[in-house]
PDB file of C-alpha atoms in Angstrom:
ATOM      1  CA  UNK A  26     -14.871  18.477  49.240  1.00  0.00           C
ATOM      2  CA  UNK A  27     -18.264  17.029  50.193  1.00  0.00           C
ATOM      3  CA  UNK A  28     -18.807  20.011  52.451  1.00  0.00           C
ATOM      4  CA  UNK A  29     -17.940  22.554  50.299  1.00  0.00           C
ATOM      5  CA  UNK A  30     -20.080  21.523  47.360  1.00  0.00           C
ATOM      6  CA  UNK A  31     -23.068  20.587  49.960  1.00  0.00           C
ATOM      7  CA  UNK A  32     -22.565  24.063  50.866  1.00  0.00           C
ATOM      8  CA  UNK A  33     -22.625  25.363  47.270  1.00  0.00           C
ATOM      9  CA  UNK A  34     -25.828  23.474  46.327  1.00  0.00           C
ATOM     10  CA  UNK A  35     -27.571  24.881  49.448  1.00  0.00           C
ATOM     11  CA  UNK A  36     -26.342  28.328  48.471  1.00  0.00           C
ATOM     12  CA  UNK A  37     -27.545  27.469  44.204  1.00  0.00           C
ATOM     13  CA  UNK A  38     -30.685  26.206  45.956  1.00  0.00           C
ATOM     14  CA  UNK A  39     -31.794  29.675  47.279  1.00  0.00           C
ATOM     15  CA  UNK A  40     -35.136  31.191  46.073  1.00  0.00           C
ATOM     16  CA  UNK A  41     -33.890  33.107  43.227  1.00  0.00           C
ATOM     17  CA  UNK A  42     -30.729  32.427  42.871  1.00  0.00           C
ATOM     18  CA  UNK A  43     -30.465  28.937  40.159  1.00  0.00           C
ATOM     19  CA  UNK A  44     -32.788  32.157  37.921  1.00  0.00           C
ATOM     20  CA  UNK A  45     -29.825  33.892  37.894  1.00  0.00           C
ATOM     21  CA  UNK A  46     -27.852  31.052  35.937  1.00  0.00           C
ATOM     22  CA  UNK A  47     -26.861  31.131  32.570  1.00  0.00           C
ATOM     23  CA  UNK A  48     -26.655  27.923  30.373  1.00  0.00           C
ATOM     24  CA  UNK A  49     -22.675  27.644  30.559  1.00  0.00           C
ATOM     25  CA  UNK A  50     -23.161  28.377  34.705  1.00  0.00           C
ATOM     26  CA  UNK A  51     -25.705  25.654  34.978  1.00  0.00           C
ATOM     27  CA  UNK A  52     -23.743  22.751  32.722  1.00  0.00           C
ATOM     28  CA  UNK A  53     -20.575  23.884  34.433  1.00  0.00           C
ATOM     29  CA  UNK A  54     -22.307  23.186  38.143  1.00  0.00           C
ATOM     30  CA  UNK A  55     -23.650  19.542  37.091  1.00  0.00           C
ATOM     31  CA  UNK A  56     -20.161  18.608  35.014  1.00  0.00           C
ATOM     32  CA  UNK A  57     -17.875  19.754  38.641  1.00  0.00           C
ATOM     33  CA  UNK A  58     -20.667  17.918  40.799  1.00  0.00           C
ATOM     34  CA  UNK A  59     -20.421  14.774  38.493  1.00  0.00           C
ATOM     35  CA  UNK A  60     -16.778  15.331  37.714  1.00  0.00           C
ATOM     36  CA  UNK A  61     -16.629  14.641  41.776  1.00  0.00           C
ATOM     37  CA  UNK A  62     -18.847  12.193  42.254  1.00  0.00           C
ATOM     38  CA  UNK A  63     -21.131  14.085  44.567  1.00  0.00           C
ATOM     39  CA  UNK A  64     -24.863  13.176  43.663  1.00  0.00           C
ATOM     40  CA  UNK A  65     -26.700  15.830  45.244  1.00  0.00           C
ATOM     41  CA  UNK A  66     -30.574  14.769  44.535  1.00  0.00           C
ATOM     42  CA  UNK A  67     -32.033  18.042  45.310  1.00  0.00           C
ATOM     43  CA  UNK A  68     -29.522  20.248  43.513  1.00  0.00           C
ATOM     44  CA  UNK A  69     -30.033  18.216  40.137  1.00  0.00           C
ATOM     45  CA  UNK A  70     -33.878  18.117  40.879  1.00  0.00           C
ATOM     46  CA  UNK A  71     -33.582  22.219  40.832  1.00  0.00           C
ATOM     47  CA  UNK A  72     -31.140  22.116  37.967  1.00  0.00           C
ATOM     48  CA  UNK A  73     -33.100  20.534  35.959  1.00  0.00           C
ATOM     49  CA  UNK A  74     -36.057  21.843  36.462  1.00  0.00           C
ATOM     50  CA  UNK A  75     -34.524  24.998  35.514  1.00  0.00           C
ATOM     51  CA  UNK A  76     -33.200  23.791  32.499  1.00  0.00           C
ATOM     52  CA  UNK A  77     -36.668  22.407  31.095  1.00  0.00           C
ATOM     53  CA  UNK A  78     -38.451  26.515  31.755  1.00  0.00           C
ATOM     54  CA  UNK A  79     -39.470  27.355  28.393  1.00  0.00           C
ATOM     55  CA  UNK A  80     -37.080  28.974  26.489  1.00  0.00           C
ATOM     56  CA  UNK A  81     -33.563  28.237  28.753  1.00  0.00           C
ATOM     57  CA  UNK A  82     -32.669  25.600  26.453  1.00  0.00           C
ATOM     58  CA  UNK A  83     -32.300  27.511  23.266  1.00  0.00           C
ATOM     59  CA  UNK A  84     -29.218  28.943  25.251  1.00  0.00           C
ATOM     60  CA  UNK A  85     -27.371  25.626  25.374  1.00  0.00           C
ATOM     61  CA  UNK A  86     -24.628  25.312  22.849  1.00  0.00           C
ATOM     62  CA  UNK A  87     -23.515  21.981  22.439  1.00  0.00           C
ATOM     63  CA  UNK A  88     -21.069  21.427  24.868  1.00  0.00           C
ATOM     64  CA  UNK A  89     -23.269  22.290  27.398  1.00  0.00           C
ATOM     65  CA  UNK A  90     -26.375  20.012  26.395  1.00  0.00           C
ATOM     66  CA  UNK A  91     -23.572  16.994  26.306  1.00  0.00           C
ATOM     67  CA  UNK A  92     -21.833  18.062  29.404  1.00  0.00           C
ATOM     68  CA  UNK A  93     -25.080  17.923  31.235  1.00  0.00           C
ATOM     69  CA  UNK A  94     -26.855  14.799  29.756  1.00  0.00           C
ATOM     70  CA  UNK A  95     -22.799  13.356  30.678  1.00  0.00           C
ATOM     71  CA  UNK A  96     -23.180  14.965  34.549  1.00  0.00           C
ATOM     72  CA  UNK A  97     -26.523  13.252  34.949  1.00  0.00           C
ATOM     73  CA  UNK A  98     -25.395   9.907  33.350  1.00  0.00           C
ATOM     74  CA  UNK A  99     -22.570  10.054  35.242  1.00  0.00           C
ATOM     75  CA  UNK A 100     -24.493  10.290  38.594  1.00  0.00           C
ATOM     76  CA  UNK A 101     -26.759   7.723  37.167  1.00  0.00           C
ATOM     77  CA  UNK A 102     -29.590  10.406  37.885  1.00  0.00           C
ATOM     78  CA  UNK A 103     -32.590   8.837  35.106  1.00  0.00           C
ATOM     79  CA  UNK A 104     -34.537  12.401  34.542  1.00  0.00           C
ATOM     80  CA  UNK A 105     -36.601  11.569  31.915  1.00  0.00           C
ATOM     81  CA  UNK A 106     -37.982  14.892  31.539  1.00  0.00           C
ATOM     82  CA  UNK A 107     -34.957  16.385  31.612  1.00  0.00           C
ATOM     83  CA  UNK A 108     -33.187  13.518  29.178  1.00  0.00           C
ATOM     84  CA  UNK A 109     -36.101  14.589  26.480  1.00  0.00           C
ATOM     85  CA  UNK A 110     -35.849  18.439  26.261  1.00  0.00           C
ATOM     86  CA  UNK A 111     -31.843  18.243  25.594  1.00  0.00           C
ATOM     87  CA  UNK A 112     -32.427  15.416  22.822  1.00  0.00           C
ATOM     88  CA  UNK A 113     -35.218  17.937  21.409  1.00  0.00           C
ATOM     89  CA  UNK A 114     -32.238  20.928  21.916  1.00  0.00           C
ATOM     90  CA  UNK A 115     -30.011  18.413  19.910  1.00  0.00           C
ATOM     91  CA  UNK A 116     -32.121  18.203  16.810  1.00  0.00           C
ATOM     92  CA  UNK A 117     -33.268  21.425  16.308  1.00  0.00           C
ATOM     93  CA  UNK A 118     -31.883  23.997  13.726  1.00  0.00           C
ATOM     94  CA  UNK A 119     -28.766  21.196  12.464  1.00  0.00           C
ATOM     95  CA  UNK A 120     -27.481  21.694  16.054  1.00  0.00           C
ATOM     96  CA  UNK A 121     -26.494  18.077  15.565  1.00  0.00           C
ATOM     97  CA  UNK A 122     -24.072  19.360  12.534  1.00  0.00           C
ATOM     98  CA  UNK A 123     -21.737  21.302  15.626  1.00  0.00           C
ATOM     99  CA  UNK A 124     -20.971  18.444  17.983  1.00  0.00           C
ATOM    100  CA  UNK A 125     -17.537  17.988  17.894  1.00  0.00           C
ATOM    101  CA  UNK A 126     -16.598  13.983  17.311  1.00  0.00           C
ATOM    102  CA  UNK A 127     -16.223  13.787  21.708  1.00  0.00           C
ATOM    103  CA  UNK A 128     -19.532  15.372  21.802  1.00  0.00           C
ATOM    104  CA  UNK A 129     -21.090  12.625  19.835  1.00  0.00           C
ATOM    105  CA  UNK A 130     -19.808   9.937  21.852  1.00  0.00           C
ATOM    106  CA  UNK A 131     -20.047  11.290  25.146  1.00  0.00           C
ATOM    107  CA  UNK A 132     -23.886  12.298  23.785  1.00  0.00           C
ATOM    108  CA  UNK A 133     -24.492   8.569  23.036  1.00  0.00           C
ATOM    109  CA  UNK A 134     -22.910   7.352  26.175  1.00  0.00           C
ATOM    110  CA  UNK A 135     -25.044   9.357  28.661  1.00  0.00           C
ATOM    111  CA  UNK A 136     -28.248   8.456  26.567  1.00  0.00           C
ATOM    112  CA  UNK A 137     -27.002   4.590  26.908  1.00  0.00           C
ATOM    113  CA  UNK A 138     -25.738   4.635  30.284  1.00  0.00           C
ATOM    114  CA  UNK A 139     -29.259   5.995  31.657  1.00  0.00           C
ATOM    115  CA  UNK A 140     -30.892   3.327  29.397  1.00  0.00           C
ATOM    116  CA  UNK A 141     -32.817   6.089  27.617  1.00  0.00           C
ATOM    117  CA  UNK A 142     -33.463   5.443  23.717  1.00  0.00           C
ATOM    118  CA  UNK A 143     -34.490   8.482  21.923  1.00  0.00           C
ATOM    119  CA  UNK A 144     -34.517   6.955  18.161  1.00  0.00           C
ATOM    120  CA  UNK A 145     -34.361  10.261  17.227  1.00  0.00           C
ATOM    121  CA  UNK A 146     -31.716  11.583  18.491  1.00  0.00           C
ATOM    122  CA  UNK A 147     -29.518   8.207  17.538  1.00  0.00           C
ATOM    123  CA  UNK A 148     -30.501   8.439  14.469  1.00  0.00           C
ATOM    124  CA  UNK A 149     -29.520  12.048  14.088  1.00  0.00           C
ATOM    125  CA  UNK A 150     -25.751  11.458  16.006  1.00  0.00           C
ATOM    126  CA  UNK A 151     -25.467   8.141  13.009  1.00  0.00           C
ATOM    127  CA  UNK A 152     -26.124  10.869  10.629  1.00  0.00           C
ATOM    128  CA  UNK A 153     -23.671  13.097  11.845  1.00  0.00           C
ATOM    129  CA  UNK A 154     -20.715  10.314  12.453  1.00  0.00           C
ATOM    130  CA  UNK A 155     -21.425   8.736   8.642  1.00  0.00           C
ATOM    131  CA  UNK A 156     -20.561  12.694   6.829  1.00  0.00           C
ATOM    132  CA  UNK A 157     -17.366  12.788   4.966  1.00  0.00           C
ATOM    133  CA  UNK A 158     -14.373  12.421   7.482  1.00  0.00           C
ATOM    134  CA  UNK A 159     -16.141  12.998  10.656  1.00  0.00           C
ATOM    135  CA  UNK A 160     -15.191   9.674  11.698  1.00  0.00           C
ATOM    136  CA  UNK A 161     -11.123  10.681  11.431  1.00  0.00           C
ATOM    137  CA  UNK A 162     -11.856  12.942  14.603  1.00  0.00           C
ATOM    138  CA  UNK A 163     -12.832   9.969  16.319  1.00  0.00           C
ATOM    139  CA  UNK A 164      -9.975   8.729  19.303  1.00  0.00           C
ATOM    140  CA  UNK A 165      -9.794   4.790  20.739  1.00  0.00           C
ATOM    141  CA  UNK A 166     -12.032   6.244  23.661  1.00  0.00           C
ATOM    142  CA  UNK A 167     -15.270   7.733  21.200  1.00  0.00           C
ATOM    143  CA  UNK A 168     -15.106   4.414  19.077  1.00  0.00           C
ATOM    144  CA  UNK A 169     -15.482   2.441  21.916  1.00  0.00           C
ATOM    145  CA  UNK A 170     -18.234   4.456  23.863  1.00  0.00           C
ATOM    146  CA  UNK A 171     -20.030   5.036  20.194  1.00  0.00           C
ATOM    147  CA  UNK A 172     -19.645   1.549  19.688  1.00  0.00           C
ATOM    148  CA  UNK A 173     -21.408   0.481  23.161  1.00  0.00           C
ATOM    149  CA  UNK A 174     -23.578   3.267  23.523  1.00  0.00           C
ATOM    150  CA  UNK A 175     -25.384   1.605  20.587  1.00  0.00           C
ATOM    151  CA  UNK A 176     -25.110  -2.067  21.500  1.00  0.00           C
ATOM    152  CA  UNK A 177     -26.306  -0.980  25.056  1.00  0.00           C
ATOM    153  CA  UNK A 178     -29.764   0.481  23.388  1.00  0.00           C
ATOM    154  CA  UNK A 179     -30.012  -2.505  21.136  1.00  0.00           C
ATOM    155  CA  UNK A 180     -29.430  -0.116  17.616  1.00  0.00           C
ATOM    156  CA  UNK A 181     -27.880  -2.507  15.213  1.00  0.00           C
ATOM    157  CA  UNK A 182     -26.874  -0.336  12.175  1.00  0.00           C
ATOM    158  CA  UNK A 183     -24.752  -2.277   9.913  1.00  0.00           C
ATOM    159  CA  UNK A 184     -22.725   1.071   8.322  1.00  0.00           C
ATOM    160  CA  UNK A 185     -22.214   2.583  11.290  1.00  0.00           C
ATOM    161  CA  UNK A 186     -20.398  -0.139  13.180  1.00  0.00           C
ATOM    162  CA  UNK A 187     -18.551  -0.847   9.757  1.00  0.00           C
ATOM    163  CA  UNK A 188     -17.572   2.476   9.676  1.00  0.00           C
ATOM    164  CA  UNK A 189     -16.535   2.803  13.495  1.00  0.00           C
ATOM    165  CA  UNK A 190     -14.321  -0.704  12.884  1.00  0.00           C
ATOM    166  CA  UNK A 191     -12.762   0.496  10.062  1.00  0.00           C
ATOM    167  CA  UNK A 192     -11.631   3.579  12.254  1.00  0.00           C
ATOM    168  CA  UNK A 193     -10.189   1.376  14.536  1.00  0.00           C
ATOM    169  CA  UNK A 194      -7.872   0.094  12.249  1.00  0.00           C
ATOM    170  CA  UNK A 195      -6.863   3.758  11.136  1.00  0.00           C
ATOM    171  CA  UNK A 196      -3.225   5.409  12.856  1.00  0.00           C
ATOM    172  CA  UNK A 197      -2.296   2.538  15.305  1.00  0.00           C
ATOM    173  CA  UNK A 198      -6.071   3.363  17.020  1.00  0.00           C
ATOM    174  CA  UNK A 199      -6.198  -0.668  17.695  1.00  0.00           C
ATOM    175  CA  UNK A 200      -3.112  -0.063  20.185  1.00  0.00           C
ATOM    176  CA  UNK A 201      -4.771   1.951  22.209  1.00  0.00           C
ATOM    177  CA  UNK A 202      -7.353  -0.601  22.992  1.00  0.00           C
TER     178      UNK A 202
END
């Protein structure tokens, strides 16, 4: 495996080539390299740097701004620049409004796991999780990451973590603890 995706970043890393990406082709490479566990310094160096050209970004539909900002975390590769443009992608145009209750959490998560705190951005995801049954999307496994995605960045929001508790104790979710 380690060959083969050496060998694939080399190939991505190609004058020209990481151009010819679009924004589902460029989360998908970072998700399978973190999905692995290869942390290829150079190829995520390119990646994002591609990601951050003026204009890419406004490709990215939400799965592919979390699946990224969840590859990075996931490699613990802190790229602040990179971090910064997909929170702006986030809150622009009630993009927010179309992450999926996963989404959120894993959206939190990489912000929290890279120790980055956009206030924005948290603020906008609390938004999001407080509307009218968004929270009953939530599994055991996005309460718990919401839950210490927050604690980790020191955001103590009283209705939030009232509202995520009280989800807990909503079909058997405690059980799966």
């Amino acid at each position: 495996n380690q060959a083969l995706m050496m060998a694939l970043a080399d190939r991505a890393m190609q004058p020209g080539f990481l151009s010819t990406f679009a924004a589902q082709n460029v989360a998908n490479t970072v998700w399978a390299y973190a999905r692995l566990g290869v942390k290829d310094q150079a190829l995520l160096a390119a990646v994002a740097e591609q990601i951050v050209q003026e204009g890419f970004l406004s490709t990215f539909a939400p799965q592919n701004v979390v699946n990224t900002a969840w590859a990075y975390a996931k490699l613990g590769v802190k790229n602040e620049a990179l971090m910064a443009a997909l929170a702006d992608r986030a809150m622009q145009d009630n993009f927010l409004s179309r992450f999926k209750p996963q989404e959120v959490a894993n959206t939190a998560w990489a912000y929290a796991r890279l120790g980055i705190l956009r206030e924005e951005l948290m603020a906008g995801l609390i938004v999001h999780i407080m509307q009218d049954g968004f929270l009953s999307g939530f599994q055991a496994k996005d309460i718990a990451q919401t839950a210490w995605a927050y604690a980790t960045l020191g955001i103590r929001n009283k209705a939030l973590m009232e509202a995520l508790a009280e989800r807990t104790m909503q079909d058997n979710l405690l059980s799966m603890f």
